Structures are given as C-alpha cells and as structure tokens.
Coordinates of C-alpha atoms in Angstrom, one line a residue:
X1 CA 57.4 76.8 167.5
X2 CA 60.4 78.9 168.5
X3 CA 60.5 82.6 167.8
X4 CA 63.7 84.5 167.1
X5 CA 62.9 88.1 167.7
X6 CA 66.4 89.4 166.9
X7 CA 66.7 87.5 163.6
X8 CA 67.1 89.8 160.5
X9 CA 65.4 88.9 157.2
X10 CA 67.8 87.9 154.4
X11 CA 68.3 90.5 151.7
X12 CA 67.9 89.3 148.1
X13 CA 71.2 89.3 146.2
X14 CA 71.5 92.4 144.0
X15 CA 70.8 91.9 140.3
X16 CA 73.6 92.7 137.9
X17 CA 72.6 95.4 135.4
X18 CA 71.9 94.0 131.9
X19 CA 72.0 97.2 129.8
X20 CA 75.7 98.1 130.5
X21 CA 76.8 94.5 129.6
X22 CA 74.8 94.7 126.3
X23 CA 76.4 98.1 125.5
X24 CA 79.9 96.7 126.2
X25 CA 79.2 93.7 123.9
X26 CA 77.9 96.1 121.2
X27 CA 81.0 98.3 121.4
X28 CA 83.3 95.3 121.2
X29 CA 81.5 94.1 118.0
X30 CA 81.6 97.6 116.4
X31 CA 85.3 97.9 117.3
X32 CA 86.1 94.7 115.6
X33 CA 84.2 95.6 112.5
X34 CA 85.9 99.0 112.2
X35 CA 89.3 97.4 112.8
X36 CA 88.6 94.9 110.0
X37 CA 87.9 97.7 107.6
X38 CA 91.0 99.8 108.4
X39 CA 94.0 99.3 106.1
X40 CA 96.9 97.4 107.5
X41 CA 100.3 99.0 108.0
X42 CA 101.6 97.1 104.9
X43 CA 98.7 98.3 102.8
X44 CA 99.4 101.9 103.9
X45 CA 103.1 101.8 103.1
X46 CA 102.7 100.0 99.7
X47 CA 99.6 101.7 98.3
X48 CA 99.9 104.3 95.5
X49 CA 98.9 107.9 96.0
X50 CA 96.0 108.4 93.7
X51 CA 95.6 111.8 92.1
X52 CA 92.2 112.2 90.4
X53 CA 91.4 114.3 87.4
X54 CA 89.5 114.6 84.2
X55 CA 90.1 115.6 80.6
X56 CA 91.7 119.1 80.4
X57 CA 92.5 119.1 84.1
X58 CA 96.2 119.2 85.1
X59 CA 97.2 116.5 87.5
X60 CA 100.4 116.9 89.5
X61 CA 102.6 113.9 90.1
X62 CA 106.0 113.6 91.8
X63 CA 107.7 113.5 88.4
X64 CA 105.7 116.3 86.8
X65 CA 102.2 117.5 85.7
X66 CA 100.1 115.6 83.2
X67 CA 97.1 117.0 81.3
X68 CA 95.0 114.7 79.1
X69 CA 93.9 116.9 76.2
X70 CA 91.9 114.6 74.0
X71 CA 90.9 110.9 73.6
X72 CA 90.5 109.2 70.2
X73 CA 89.7 105.7 69.0
X74 CA 90.1 103.7 65.8
X75 CA 90.8 100.3 64.5
X76 CA 94.0 101.2 62.6
X77 CA 97.1 103.2 63.7
X78 CA 100.4 104.0 62.1
X79 CA 103.5 104.4 64.1
X80 CA 106.0 106.9 62.8
X81 CA 108.5 107.2 65.6
X82 CA 111.9 106.8 64.1
X83 CA 110.3 106.9 60.7
X84 CA 109.2 103.2 61.0
X85 CA 105.9 103.7 59.2
X86 CA 104.4 100.5 60.8
X87 CA 100.6 100.0 60.5
X88 CA 98.6 97.9 62.9
X89 CA 94.9 96.9 62.9
X90 CA 92.8 95.5 65.8
X91 CA 89.5 93.8 66.2
X92 CA 88.9 96.0 69.3
X93 CA 89.9 99.6 69.6
X94 CA 93.2 101.5 69.5
X95 CA 92.7 104.1 72.2
X96 CA 94.9 107.1 71.6
X97 CA 95.3 109.6 74.4
X98 CA 96.8 113.0 73.6
X99 CA 98.4 114.6 76.6
X100 CA 100.8 117.3 77.8
X101 CA 103.6 116.5 80.2
X102 CA 105.7 119.0 82.1
X103 CA 108.6 117.4 84.1
X104 CA 109.3 118.5 87.7
X105 CA 112.8 119.2 88.9
X106 CA 114.8 117.2 86.3
X107 CA 114.4 115.3 83.0
X108 CA 111.6 112.8 83.3
X109 CA 109.8 110.2 81.1
X110 CA 106.3 108.6 81.5
X111 CA 107.0 104.9 80.9
X112 CA 103.8 103.2 82.2
X113 CA 100.0 103.7 81.7
X114 CA 97.0 101.4 82.0
X115 CA 93.3 101.4 81.4
X116 CA 91.0 100.3 84.2
X117 CA 87.4 99.4 83.2
X118 CA 84.2 99.1 85.3
X119 CA 84.5 95.3 85.4
X120 CA 87.8 95.5 87.3
X121 CA 89.9 94.6 84.2
X122 CA 93.2 96.2 83.5
X123 CA 94.7 96.8 80.0
X124 CA 98.2 97.9 79.1
X125 CA 101.7 96.6 79.5
X126 CA 103.6 95.5 76.4
X127 CA 101.9 96.8 73.2
X128 CA 102.5 96.3 69.5
X129 CA 104.1 99.7 69.6
X130 CA 106.4 101.0 72.4
X131 CA 105.1 104.5 72.9
X132 CA 106.2 106.5 75.9
X133 CA 106.1 110.2 76.7
X134 CA 109.6 111.7 77.2
X135 CA 112.1 112.6 77.9
X136 CA 110.6 115.9 79.1
X137 CA 112.6 118.8 80.4
X138 CA 111.5 120.9 83.4
X139 CA 109.5 124.0 82.4
X140 CA 108.7 122.8 78.9
X141 CA 105.4 121.4 77.6
X142 CA 105.9 118.0 75.9
X143 CA 102.9 116.8 73.9
X144 CA 102.7 113.0 73.5
X145 CA 100.2 110.5 72.2
X146 CA 99.8 107.4 74.4
X147 CA 98.2 104.2 73.0
X148 CA 96.3 101.2 74.3
X149 CA 94.7 98.3 72.6
X150 CA 91.4 97.4 74.3
X151 CA 88.1 95.7 73.6
X152 CA 85.1 97.9 72.9
X153 CA 83.2 96.9 76.1
X154 CA 86.1 98.1 78.3
X155 CA 85.7 101.8 77.3
X156 CA 82.4 103.0 78.9
X157 CA 83.2 104.4 82.3
X158 CA 86.9 103.6 82.1
X159 CA 89.8 105.4 83.8
X160 CA 93.3 106.0 82.6
X161 CA 96.1 105.4 85.1
X162 CA 99.4 107.2 84.5
X163 CA 102.3 106.2 86.9
X164 CA 105.1 108.4 88.2
X165 CA 107.2 105.2 88.4
X166 CA 106.0 101.7 87.9
X167 CA 102.6 100.0 88.5
X168 CA 102.2 98.8 92.1
X169 CA 104.9 101.1 93.5
X170 CA 104.0 103.4 96.5
X171 CA 104.2 106.5 94.3
X172 CA 101.9 109.0 92.6
X173 CA 99.4 107.7 90.2
X174 CA 97.1 109.8 88.0
X175 CA 93.5 108.6 87.7
X176 CA 91.8 110.2 84.7
X177 CA 88.1 109.9 84.0
X178 CA 88.0 109.6 80.2
X179 CA 84.2 110.4 80.2
X180 CA 83.4 107.6 77.6
X181 CA 80.0 106.1 77.3
X182 CA 78.4 103.4 75.2
X183 CA 77.9 105.6 72.2
X184 CA 81.5 106.9 72.2
X185 CA 82.8 103.3 72.5
X186 CA 80.6 102.2 69.6
X187 CA 81.8 105.1 67.4
X188 CA 85.4 104.3 68.2
X189 CA 85.0 100.6 67.3
X190 CA 83.4 101.6 64.0
X191 CA 86.0 104.1 63.0
X192 CA 88.4 102.7 60.5
X193 CA 90.2 106.0 59.7
X194 CA 93.9 105.6 60.4
X195 CA 95.4 107.6 63.3
X196 CA 99.1 108.5 62.9
X197 CA 101.2 108.3 66.1
X198 CA 103.9 110.9 65.8
X199 CA 107.0 111.7 68.0
X200 CA 106.6 113.7 71.2
X201 CA 106.8 117.5 70.4
X202 CA 107.8 120.4 72.6
X203 CA 105.1 123.0 72.4
X204 CA 106.7 125.8 74.4
X205 CA 107.2 126.8 78.0
X206 CA 104.8 125.9 80.8

C-alpha cells in the first residue's frame, strides 16, 4: 500500500442555504397576489369618484351639493309636472326621494340616479315619469322629488346613486345610504296612499 503524506483531504461541497430561497419564493408569491388585487391603469382612469353620505348629510359633487332630506314609498304616484296629472300604479314600490340641490359655479341639472341593492342589482334608467332635478342656479337651494320604481325586496340595505354626469363616467357619484330595513320596505309596499310629484321649487339661498 502506497502512502501519500502530502495529500490533502477533500472538502465537502458547501450546501446552499435553503431558508433564503424559500423566503424569496414567498416574496414572489405575495408580490403576484398584491399585483393581482391592484386596479389597472384603465380601471383607475375610468372609475367614478364615490362620495358617501347618509340622509340629511350634504354630499359635494363636481356639479353641486346634494342633500337627501326624506325617503317615501307607495304603490301609487301622481305626476303634476307641466300640469299633466298622470297617475301610475305599481306592483312593487314607487320610491320617492326628496332632496335639495345647490349648483356649483353655473346652472346645473341632475339627470341620472340609480338604486343599488344588496344583491348587486341596479334599478333606474327610463321610468314611466321623466323626473329630474334642475335646472338649479348657483347659490340657490332647489328642492326636488326623485322617483324610482323598484321591487320590495330591493329596498333593505339599498343605496341611492346620484351622478354628476352620466352612469359609468369617471366623475363624481354620490352614494347615499337610505337606511331602509325589512320593516320599512314592507310598510312602503303596503302603502296605497297617493304621493303627488310636484315641480322643483327654489327654497331660498344656500
């Protein structure tokens, strides 16, 4: 047997650390999850600017300030704008929203409003009666009734949306909690007393 006194023993190859690699993989996974949840540039530039409020609370939009004063419901309404005297009934609920509107900067009109329920449904658009709030002059309080025909089950937990321009536009949008529960919805659906929708009225200076 031959001896090699000067031979050096081989060193074992260093092991690669496992923990940093696992941390790197975890950070990559978390980064992809966060990126997936962030809105895209298109979503940011086309989404409306939501302005939340409740009954009696002024909500400022680009076109002016809206304040929902009262919410009523019935199965029969009469439309008197222009002395038409038309009467309409529904198997659901005529939701009547009394609000004040103060225009900002120049004459403005609120043309569009919708109701969003807890099931993700949206009610509004063309109605039996065309009822809009305006034109309103800057500095003056214009009181208007808005109207929507909706099913009873849409009322609990619903939100009113009032648009500064048109639905879907990247503009201000008031989101009003109407504070309606099951009991309120049932009472509105059982109410057959006629509500008369009158013309918008200027109540004074803001």
